[in-house]
Amino acid sequence: MSKLVWDKGMEARLVRAWNAGVPASLLGERFGTSGAAIIVKIGALRANGVELRYDPSALESSRRRQAQRLRLYDAHYRGEATRGRAMAQGSI
């Protein structure tokens, strides 16, 4: 992957998206680089005095989605999802 050259417009878009709570992995896809490179760029921007923050509501909704995924994963591997489907179909 070639090194990404950041211009002022790209940096401004990155700051707006980061402040809105967009994850580094998605920003990496958007800018054609890796999530790790986005984290490095965010660190460089902070070091240069750019004010960066997270949107707490975006972080909270992300945490809720992760918790829901974990519950579904656990239920699947404990067999609860299968039992629920079987009960719904009337075979139990």
PDB file of N, CA and C in Angstrom:
ATOM      1  N   MET A   1       0.851  -1.169   0.000  1.00  0.00           N
ATOM      2  CA  MET A   1       0.000   0.000   0.000  1.00  0.00           C
ATOM      3  C   MET A   1       0.900   1.236   0.000  1.00  0.00           C
ATOM      4  N   SER A   2       0.618   2.168  -0.873  1.00  0.00           N
ATOM      5  CA  SER A   2       1.449   3.371  -0.942  1.00  0.00           C
ATOM      6  C   SER A   2       1.087   4.325   0.198  1.00  0.00           C
ATOM      7  N   LYS A   3       2.036   5.166   0.548  1.00  0.00           N
ATOM      8  CA  LYS A   3       1.828   6.114   1.636  1.00  0.00           C
ATOM      9  C   LYS A   3       0.804   7.166   1.208  1.00  0.00           C
ATOM     10  N   LEU A   4      -0.134   7.415   2.077  1.00  0.00           N
ATOM     11  CA  LEU A   4      -1.189   8.384   1.809  1.00  0.00           C
ATOM     12  C   LEU A   4      -0.670   9.791   2.104  1.00  0.00           C
ATOM     13  N   VAL A   5      -0.865  10.701   1.175  1.00  0.00           N
ATOM     14  CA  VAL A   5      -0.478  12.102   1.375  1.00  0.00           C
ATOM     15  C   VAL A   5      -1.740  12.867   1.773  1.00  0.00           C
ATOM     16  N   TRP A   6      -1.701  13.449   2.961  1.00  0.00           N
ATOM     17  CA  TRP A   6      -2.858  14.146   3.504  1.00  0.00           C
ATOM     18  C   TRP A   6      -2.834  15.615   3.096  1.00  0.00           C
ATOM     19  N   ASP A   7      -3.954  16.098   2.552  1.00  0.00           N
ATOM     20  CA  ASP A   7      -4.078  17.535   2.318  1.00  0.00           C
ATOM     21  C   ASP A   7      -5.007  18.110   3.395  1.00  0.00           C
ATOM     22  N   LYS A   8      -5.147  19.414   3.420  1.00  0.00           N
ATOM     23  CA  LYS A   8      -5.944  20.060   4.476  1.00  0.00           C
ATOM     24  C   LYS A   8      -7.413  19.634   4.436  1.00  0.00           C
ATOM     25  N   GLY A   9      -7.953  19.456   3.238  1.00  0.00           N
ATOM     26  CA  GLY A   9      -9.347  19.027   3.118  1.00  0.00           C
ATOM     27  C   GLY A   9      -9.563  17.630   3.675  1.00  0.00           C
ATOM     28  N   MET A  10      -8.627  16.729   3.398  1.00  0.00           N
ATOM     29  CA  MET A  10      -8.728  15.363   3.924  1.00  0.00           C
ATOM     30  C   MET A  10      -8.627  15.368   5.445  1.00  0.00           C
ATOM     31  N   GLU A  11      -7.703  16.187   5.971  1.00  0.00           N
ATOM     32  CA  GLU A  11      -7.561  16.274   7.423  1.00  0.00           C
ATOM     33  C   GLU A  11      -8.838  16.807   8.062  1.00  0.00           C
ATOM     34  N   ALA A  12      -9.453  17.799   7.433  1.00  0.00           N
ATOM     35  CA  ALA A  12     -10.693  18.366   7.969  1.00  0.00           C
ATOM     36  C   ALA A  12     -11.804  17.320   7.969  1.00  0.00           C
ATOM     37  N   ARG A  13     -11.918  16.541   6.887  1.00  0.00           N
ATOM     38  CA  ARG A  13     -12.923  15.468   6.837  1.00  0.00           C
ATOM     39  C   ARG A  13     -12.650  14.419   7.904  1.00  0.00           C
ATOM     40  N   LEU A  14     -11.370  14.079   8.085  1.00  0.00           N
ATOM     41  CA  LEU A  14     -10.995  13.098   9.102  1.00  0.00           C
ATOM     42  C   LEU A  14     -11.383  13.592  10.492  1.00  0.00           C
ATOM     43  N   VAL A  15     -11.080  14.841  10.795  1.00  0.00           N
ATOM     44  CA  VAL A  15     -11.400  15.403  12.112  1.00  0.00           C
ATOM     45  C   VAL A  15     -12.905  15.398  12.342  1.00  0.00           C
ATOM     46  N   ARG A  16     -13.689  15.825  11.346  1.00  0.00           N
ATOM     47  CA  ARG A  16     -15.155  15.833  11.496  1.00  0.00           C
ATOM     48  C   ARG A  16     -15.689  14.430  11.740  1.00  0.00           C
ATOM     49  N   ALA A  17     -15.207  13.460  10.969  1.00  0.00           N
ATOM     50  CA  ALA A  17     -15.685  12.082  11.123  1.00  0.00           C
ATOM     51  C   ALA A  17     -15.251  11.501  12.465  1.00  0.00           C
ATOM     52  N   TRP A  18     -14.004  11.737  12.854  1.00  0.00           N
ATOM     53  CA  TRP A  18     -13.499  11.222  14.129  1.00  0.00           C
ATOM     54  C   TRP A  18     -14.298  11.811  15.290  1.00  0.00           C
ATOM     55  N   ASN A  19     -14.565  13.120  15.234  1.00  0.00           N
ATOM     56  CA  ASN A  19     -15.329  13.774  16.296  1.00  0.00           C
ATOM     57  C   ASN A  19     -16.767  13.281  16.345  1.00  0.00           C
ATOM     58  N   ALA A  20     -17.264  12.774  15.238  1.00  0.00           N
ATOM     59  CA  ALA A  20     -18.621  12.220  15.204  1.00  0.00           C
ATOM     60  C   ALA A  20     -18.655  10.777  15.688  1.00  0.00           C
ATOM     61  N   GLY A  21     -17.478  10.188  15.963  1.00  0.00           N
ATOM     62  CA  GLY A  21     -17.443   8.836  16.513  1.00  0.00           C
ATOM     63  C   GLY A  21     -17.277   7.729  15.496  1.00  0.00           C
ATOM     64  N   VAL A  22     -16.889   8.060  14.269  1.00  0.00           N
ATOM     65  CA  VAL A  22     -16.686   7.027  13.249  1.00  0.00           C
ATOM     66  C   VAL A  22     -15.435   6.228  13.620  1.00  0.00           C
ATOM     67  N   PRO A  23     -15.518   4.884  13.649  1.00  0.00           N
ATOM     68  CA  PRO A  23     -14.366   4.066  14.029  1.00  0.00           C
ATOM     69  C   PRO A  23     -13.210   4.185  13.036  1.00  0.00           C
ATOM     70  N   ALA A  24     -11.998   3.981  13.546  1.00  0.00           N
ATOM     71  CA  ALA A  24     -10.795   4.089  12.717  1.00  0.00           C
ATOM     72  C   ALA A  24     -10.822   3.106  11.552  1.00  0.00           C
ATOM     73  N   SER A  25     -11.377   1.915  11.761  1.00  0.00           N
ATOM     74  CA  SER A  25     -11.413   0.931  10.675  1.00  0.00           C
ATOM     75  C   SER A  25     -12.251   1.428   9.501  1.00  0.00           C
ATOM     76  N   LEU A  26     -13.395   2.045   9.795  1.00  0.00           N
ATOM     77  CA  LEU A  26     -14.237   2.583   8.716  1.00  0.00           C
ATOM     78  C   LEU A  26     -13.585   3.787   8.053  1.00  0.00           C
ATOM     79  N   LEU A  27     -12.918   4.609   8.853  1.00  0.00           N
ATOM     80  CA  LEU A  27     -12.205   5.750   8.271  1.00  0.00           C
ATOM     81  C   LEU A  27     -11.074   5.263   7.374  1.00  0.00           C
ATOM     82  N   GLY A  28     -10.420   4.183   7.784  1.00  0.00           N
ATOM     83  CA  GLY A  28      -9.363   3.606   6.957  1.00  0.00           C
ATOM     84  C   GLY A  28      -9.889   3.173   5.605  1.00  0.00           C
ATOM     85  N   GLU A  29     -11.064   2.524   5.609  1.00  0.00           N
ATOM     86  CA  GLU A  29     -11.678   2.121   4.337  1.00  0.00           C
ATOM     87  C   GLU A  29     -11.995   3.342   3.487  1.00  0.00           C
ATOM     88  N   ARG A  30     -12.532   4.372   4.115  1.00  0.00           N
ATOM     89  CA  ARG A  30     -12.929   5.581   3.391  1.00  0.00           C
ATOM     90  C   ARG A  30     -11.727   6.283   2.763  1.00  0.00           C
ATOM     91  N   PHE A  31     -10.617   6.333   3.502  1.00  0.00           N
ATOM     92  CA  PHE A  31      -9.441   7.041   3.012  1.00  0.00           C
ATOM     93  C   PHE A  31      -8.460   6.130   2.282  1.00  0.00           C
ATOM     94  N   GLY A  32      -8.773   4.854   2.160  1.00  0.00           N
ATOM     95  CA  GLY A  32      -7.913   3.938   1.417  1.00  0.00           C
ATOM     96  C   GLY A  32      -6.631   3.574   2.142  1.00  0.00           C
ATOM     97  N   THR A  33      -6.722   3.442   3.455  1.00  0.00           N
ATOM     98  CA  THR A  33      -5.559   3.070   4.258  1.00  0.00           C
ATOM     99  C   THR A  33      -6.035   2.151   5.379  1.00  0.00           C
ATOM    100  N   SER A  34      -5.181   1.850   6.325  1.00  0.00           N
ATOM    101  CA  SER A  34      -5.560   0.955   7.421  1.00  0.00           C
ATOM    102  C   SER A  34      -6.077   1.754   8.614  1.00  0.00           C
ATOM    103  N   GLY A  35      -6.799   1.059   9.477  1.00  0.00           N
ATOM    104  CA  GLY A  35      -7.263   1.687  10.706  1.00  0.00           C
ATOM    105  C   GLY A  35      -6.101   2.127  11.585  1.00  0.00           C
ATOM    106  N   ALA A  36      -5.009   1.343  11.566  1.00  0.00           N
ATOM    107  CA  ALA A  36      -3.821   1.700  12.352  1.00  0.00           C
ATOM    108  C   ALA A  36      -3.207   3.005  11.848  1.00  0.00           C
ATOM    109  N   ALA A  37      -3.206   3.198  10.531  1.00  0.00           N
ATOM    110  CA  ALA A  37      -2.675   4.442   9.966  1.00  0.00           C
ATOM    111  C   ALA A  37      -3.543   5.632  10.374  1.00  0.00           C
ATOM    112  N   ILE A  38      -4.840   5.407  10.488  1.00  0.00           N
ATOM    113  CA  ILE A  38      -5.746   6.472  10.936  1.00  0.00           C
ATOM    114  C   ILE A  38      -5.424   6.840  12.383  1.00  0.00           C
ATOM    115  N   ILE A  39      -5.196   5.832  13.225  1.00  0.00           N
ATOM    116  CA  ILE A  39      -4.853   6.090  14.625  1.00  0.00           C
ATOM    117  C   ILE A  39      -3.551   6.894  14.716  1.00  0.00           C
ATOM    118  N   VAL A  40      -2.571   6.537  13.886  1.00  0.00           N
ATOM    119  CA  VAL A  40      -1.305   7.276  13.860  1.00  0.00           C
ATOM    120  C   VAL A  40      -1.551   8.725  13.449  1.00  0.00           C
ATOM    121  N   LYS A  41      -2.379   8.927  12.423  1.00  0.00           N
ATOM    122  CA  LYS A  41      -2.678  10.287  11.953  1.00  0.00           C
ATOM    123  C   LYS A  41      -3.410  11.083  13.031  1.00  0.00           C
ATOM    124  N   ILE A  42      -4.345  10.444  13.732  1.00  0.00           N
ATOM    125  CA  ILE A  42      -5.066  11.109  14.820  1.00  0.00           C
ATOM    126  C   ILE A  42      -4.077  11.544  15.902  1.00  0.00           C
ATOM    127  N   GLY A  43      -3.123  10.672  16.220  1.00  0.00           N
ATOM    128  CA  GLY A  43      -2.094  11.025  17.201  1.00  0.00           C
ATOM    129  C   GLY A  43      -1.258  12.206  16.752  1.00  0.00           C
ATOM    130  N   ALA A  44      -0.918  12.238  15.462  1.00  0.00           N
ATOM    131  CA  ALA A  44      -0.133  13.356  14.925  1.00  0.00           C
ATOM    132  C   ALA A  44      -0.937  14.654  14.968  1.00  0.00           C
ATOM    133  N   LEU A  45      -2.221  14.574  14.646  1.00  0.00           N
ATOM    134  CA  LEU A  45      -3.063  15.771  14.704  1.00  0.00           C
ATOM    135  C   LEU A  45      -3.171  16.292  16.135  1.00  0.00           C
ATOM    136  N   ARG A  46      -3.348  15.365  17.091  1.00  0.00           N
ATOM    137  CA  ARG A  46      -3.416  15.780  18.502  1.00  0.00           C
ATOM    138  C   ARG A  46      -2.110  16.443  18.927  1.00  0.00           C
ATOM    139  N   ALA A  47      -0.985  15.855  18.502  1.00  0.00           N
ATOM    140  CA  ALA A  47       0.328  16.413  18.855  1.00  0.00           C
ATOM    141  C   ALA A  47       0.508  17.813  18.275  1.00  0.00           C
ATOM    142  N   ASN A  48      -0.146  18.086  17.144  1.00  0.00           N
ATOM    143  CA  ASN A  48      -0.059  19.406  16.510  1.00  0.00           C
ATOM    144  C   ASN A  48      -1.090  20.388  17.062  1.00  0.00           C
ATOM    145  N   GLY A  49      -1.824  19.974  18.087  1.00  0.00           N
ATOM    146  CA  GLY A  49      -2.751  20.879  18.749  1.00  0.00           C
ATOM    147  C   GLY A  49      -4.161  20.887  18.209  1.00  0.00           C
ATOM    148  N   VAL A  50      -4.500  19.975  17.306  1.00  0.00           N
ATOM    149  CA  VAL A  50      -5.874  19.901  16.793  1.00  0.00           C
ATOM    150  C   VAL A  50      -6.742  19.271  17.874  1.00  0.00           C
ATOM    151  N   GLU A  51      -7.871  19.920  18.179  1.00  0.00           N
ATOM    152  CA  GLU A  51      -8.763  19.393  19.211  1.00  0.00           C
ATOM    153  C   GLU A  51      -9.609  18.270  18.626  1.00  0.00           C
ATOM    154  N   LEU A  52      -9.442  17.099  19.179  1.00  0.00           N
ATOM    155  CA  LEU A  52     -10.204  15.929  18.742  1.00  0.00           C
ATOM    156  C   LEU A  52     -10.989  15.393  19.923  1.00  0.00           C
ATOM    157  N   ARG A  53     -12.179  14.950  19.662  1.00  0.00           N
ATOM    158  CA  ARG A  53     -13.020  14.380  20.711  1.00  0.00           C
ATOM    159  C   ARG A  53     -13.851  13.264  20.099  1.00  0.00           C
ATOM    160  N   TYR A  54     -14.488  12.521  20.941  1.00  0.00           N
ATOM    161  CA  TYR A  54     -15.441  11.509  20.497  1.00  0.00           C
ATOM    162  C   TYR A  54     -16.835  12.012  20.808  1.00  0.00           C
ATOM    163  N   ASP A  55     -17.785  11.584  20.025  1.00  0.00           N
ATOM    164  CA  ASP A  55     -19.178  11.864  20.331  1.00  0.00           C
ATOM    165  C   ASP A  55     -19.635  10.762  21.285  1.00  0.00           C
ATOM    166  N   PRO A  56     -19.939  11.076  22.545  1.00  0.00           N
ATOM    167  CA  PRO A  56     -20.293  10.033  23.513  1.00  0.00           C
ATOM    168  C   PRO A  56     -21.476   9.178  23.073  1.00  0.00           C
ATOM    169  N   SER A  57     -22.450   9.764  22.390  1.00  0.00           N
ATOM    170  CA  SER A  57     -23.605   8.967  21.963  1.00  0.00           C
ATOM    171  C   SER A  57     -23.198   7.939  20.922  1.00  0.00           C
ATOM    172  N   ALA A  58     -22.248   8.283  20.055  1.00  0.00           N
ATOM    173  CA  ALA A  58     -21.777   7.316  19.061  1.00  0.00           C
ATOM    174  C   ALA A  58     -21.022   6.184  19.734  1.00  0.00           C
ATOM    175  N   LEU A  59     -20.215   6.514  20.740  1.00  0.00           N
ATOM    176  CA  LEU A  59     -19.493   5.471  21.462  1.00  0.00           C
ATOM    177  C   LEU A  59     -20.452   4.562  22.211  1.00  0.00           C
ATOM    178  N   GLU A  60     -21.474   5.138  22.836  1.00  0.00           N
ATOM    179  CA  GLU A  60     -22.429   4.338  23.594  1.00  0.00           C
ATOM    180  C   GLU A  60     -23.211   3.402  22.673  1.00  0.00           C
ATOM    181  N   SER A  61     -23.633   3.887  21.509  1.00  0.00           N
ATOM    182  CA  SER A  61     -24.370   3.018  20.594  1.00  0.00           C
ATOM    183  C   SER A  61     -23.463   1.917  20.061  1.00  0.00           C
ATOM    184  N   SER A  62     -22.188   2.224  19.869  1.00  0.00           N
ATOM    185  CA  SER A  62     -21.234   1.205  19.440  1.00  0.00           C
ATOM    186  C   SER A  62     -21.087   0.134  20.512  1.00  0.00           C
ATOM    187  N   ARG A  63     -21.004   0.543  21.763  1.00  0.00           N
ATOM    188  CA  ARG A  63     -20.905  -0.423  22.871  1.00  0.00           C
ATOM    189  C   ARG A  63     -22.151  -1.295  22.950  1.00  0.00           C
ATOM    190  N   ARG A  64     -23.327  -0.689  22.743  1.00  0.00           N
ATOM    191  CA  ARG A  64     -24.568  -1.474  22.775  1.00  0.00           C
ATOM    192  C   ARG A  64     -24.588  -2.502  21.656  1.00  0.00           C
ATOM    193  N   ARG A  65     -24.139  -2.107  20.443  1.00  0.00           N
ATOM    194  CA  ARG A  65     -24.100  -3.056  19.326  1.00  0.00           C
ATOM    195  C   ARG A  65     -23.134  -4.196  19.616  1.00  0.00           C
ATOM    196  N   GLN A  66     -21.971  -3.881  20.189  1.00  0.00           N
ATOM    197  CA  GLN A  66     -21.003  -4.922  20.523  1.00  0.00           C
ATOM    198  C   GLN A  66     -21.574  -5.869  21.567  1.00  0.00           C
ATOM    199  N   ALA A  67     -22.248  -5.341  22.575  1.00  0.00           N
ATOM    200  CA  ALA A  67     -22.846  -6.183  23.610  1.00  0.00           C
ATOM    201  C   ALA A  67     -23.917  -7.085  23.011  1.00  0.00           C
ATOM    202  N   GLN A  68     -24.732  -6.550  22.106  1.00  0.00           N
ATOM    203  CA  GLN A  68     -25.766  -7.353  21.456  1.00  0.00           C
ATOM    204  C   GLN A  68     -25.142  -8.473  20.637  1.00  0.00           C
ATOM    205  N   ARG A  69     -24.062  -8.167  19.890  1.00  0.00           N
ATOM    206  CA  ARG A  69     -23.379  -9.197  19.107  1.00  0.00           C
ATOM    207  C   ARG A  69     -22.836 -10.298  20.005  1.00  0.00           C
ATOM    208  N   LEU A  70     -22.259  -9.909  21.148  1.00  0.00           N
ATOM    209  CA  LEU A  70     -21.731 -10.910  22.077  1.00  0.00           C
ATOM    210  C   LEU A  70     -22.842 -11.784  22.641  1.00  0.00           C
ATOM    211  N   ARG A  71     -23.986 -11.180  22.971  1.00  0.00           N
ATOM    212  CA  ARG A  71     -25.113 -11.978  23.471  1.00  0.00           C
ATOM    213  C   ARG A  71     -25.590 -12.966  22.422  1.00  0.00           C
ATOM    214  N   LEU A  72     -25.699 -12.526  21.170  1.00  0.00           N
ATOM    215  CA  LEU A  72     -26.128 -13.428  20.100  1.00  0.00           C
ATOM    216  C   LEU A  72     -25.114 -14.541  19.878  1.00  0.00           C
ATOM    217  N   TYR A  73     -23.837 -14.206  19.919  1.00  0.00           N
ATOM    218  CA  TYR A  73     -22.768 -15.189  19.750  1.00  0.00           C
ATOM    219  C   TYR A  73     -22.842 -16.230  20.865  1.00  0.00           C
ATOM    220  N   ASP A  74     -22.963 -15.762  22.113  1.00  0.00           N
ATOM    221  CA  ASP A  74     -23.046 -16.685  23.246  1.00  0.00           C
ATOM    222  C   ASP A  74     -24.278 -17.576  23.145  1.00  0.00           C
ATOM    223  N   ALA A  75     -25.413 -16.987  22.804  1.00  0.00           N
ATOM    224  CA  ALA A  75     -26.646 -17.761  22.687  1.00  0.00           C
ATOM    225  C   ALA A  75     -26.520 -18.820  21.605  1.00  0.00           C
ATOM    226  N   HIS A  76     -25.896 -18.474  20.512  1.00  0.00           N
ATOM    227  CA  HIS A  76     -25.730 -19.433  19.416  1.00  0.00           C
ATOM    228  C   HIS A  76     -24.894 -20.626  19.865  1.00  0.00           C
ATOM    229  N   TYR A  77     -23.790 -20.358  20.535  1.00  0.00           N
ATOM    230  CA  TYR A  77     -22.902 -21.450  20.922  1.00  0.00           C
ATOM    231  C   TYR A  77     -23.377 -22.206  22.150  1.00  0.00           C
ATOM    232  N   ARG A  78     -24.336 -21.674  22.886  1.00  0.00           N
ATOM    233  CA  ARG A  78     -24.946 -22.435  23.978  1.00  0.00           C
ATOM    234  C   ARG A  78     -26.146 -23.223  23.472  1.00  0.00           C
ATOM    235  N   GLY A  79     -26.547 -23.002  22.246  1.00  0.00           N
ATOM    236  CA  GLY A  79     -27.663 -23.731  21.663  1.00  0.00           C
ATOM    237  C   GLY A  79     -29.006 -23.078  21.866  1.00  0.00           C
ATOM    238  N   GLU A  80     -29.038 -21.922  22.496  1.00  0.00           N
ATOM    239  CA  GLU A  80     -30.316 -21.269  22.760  1.00  0.00           C
ATOM    240  C   GLU A  80     -31.003 -20.830  21.477  1.00  0.00           C
ATOM    241  N   ALA A  81     -30.226 -20.382  20.517  1.00  0.00           N
ATOM    242  CA  ALA A  81     -30.826 -19.923  19.261  1.00  0.00           C
ATOM    243  C   ALA A  81     -31.508 -21.089  18.559  1.00  0.00           C
ATOM    244  N   THR A  82     -30.876 -22.261  18.581  1.00  0.00           N
ATOM    245  CA  THR A  82     -31.445 -23.435  17.925  1.00  0.00           C
ATOM    246  C   THR A  82     -32.716 -23.878  18.638  1.00  0.00           C
ATOM    247  N   ARG A  83     -32.700 -23.931  19.982  1.00  0.00           N
ATOM    248  CA  ARG A  83     -33.889 -24.321  20.733  1.00  0.00           C
ATOM    249  C   ARG A  83     -35.033 -23.348  20.489  1.00  0.00           C
ATOM    250  N   GLY A  84     -34.726 -22.071  20.408  1.00  0.00           N
ATOM    251  CA  GLY A  84     -35.766 -21.077  20.166  1.00  0.00           C
ATOM    252  C   GLY A  84     -36.426 -21.270  18.815  1.00  0.00           C
ATOM    253  N   ARG A  85     -35.614 -21.573  17.800  1.00  0.00           N
ATOM    254  CA  ARG A  85     -36.169 -21.830  16.469  1.00  0.00           C
ATOM    255  C   ARG A  85     -37.024 -23.089  16.470  1.00  0.00           C
ATOM    256  N   ALA A  86     -36.553 -24.129  17.147  1.00  0.00           N
ATOM    257  CA  ALA A  86     -37.299 -25.388  17.185  1.00  0.00           C
ATOM    258  C   ALA A  86     -38.633 -25.195  17.896  1.00  0.00           C
ATOM    259  N   MET A  87     -38.639 -24.418  18.969  1.00  0.00           N
ATOM    260  CA  MET A  87     -39.893 -24.166  19.678  1.00  0.00           C
ATOM    261  C   MET A  87     -40.849 -23.361  18.809  1.00  0.00           C
ATOM    262  N   ALA A  88     -40.322 -22.405  18.076  1.00  0.00           N
ATOM    263  CA  ALA A  88     -41.164 -21.583  17.207  1.00  0.00           C
ATOM    264  C   ALA A  88     -41.782 -22.417  16.092  1.00  0.00           C
ATOM    265  N   GLN A  89     -41.049 -23.436  15.633  1.00  0.00           N
ATOM    266  CA  GLN A  89     -41.557 -24.291  14.564  1.00  0.00           C
ATOM    267  C   GLN A  89     -42.482 -25.380  15.101  1.00  0.00           C
ATOM    268  N   GLY A  90     -42.570 -25.512  16.421  1.00  0.00           N
ATOM    269  CA  GLY A  90     -43.460 -26.499  17.015  1.00  0.00           C
ATOM    270  C   GLY A  90     -42.888 -27.901  17.078  1.00  0.00           C
ATOM    271  N   SER A  91     -41.595 -28.067  16.851  1.00  0.00           N
ATOM    272  CA  SER A  91     -41.023 -29.411  16.884  1.00  0.00           C
ATOM    273  C   SER A  91     -40.586 -29.818  18.291  1.00  0.00           C
ATOM    274  N   ILE A  92     -40.681 -28.920  19.257  1.00  0.00           N
ATOM    275  CA  ILE A  92     -40.355 -29.286  20.656  1.00  0.00           C
ATOM    276  C   ILE A  92     -41.620 -29.203  21.468  1.00  0.00           C
TER     277      ILE A  92
END
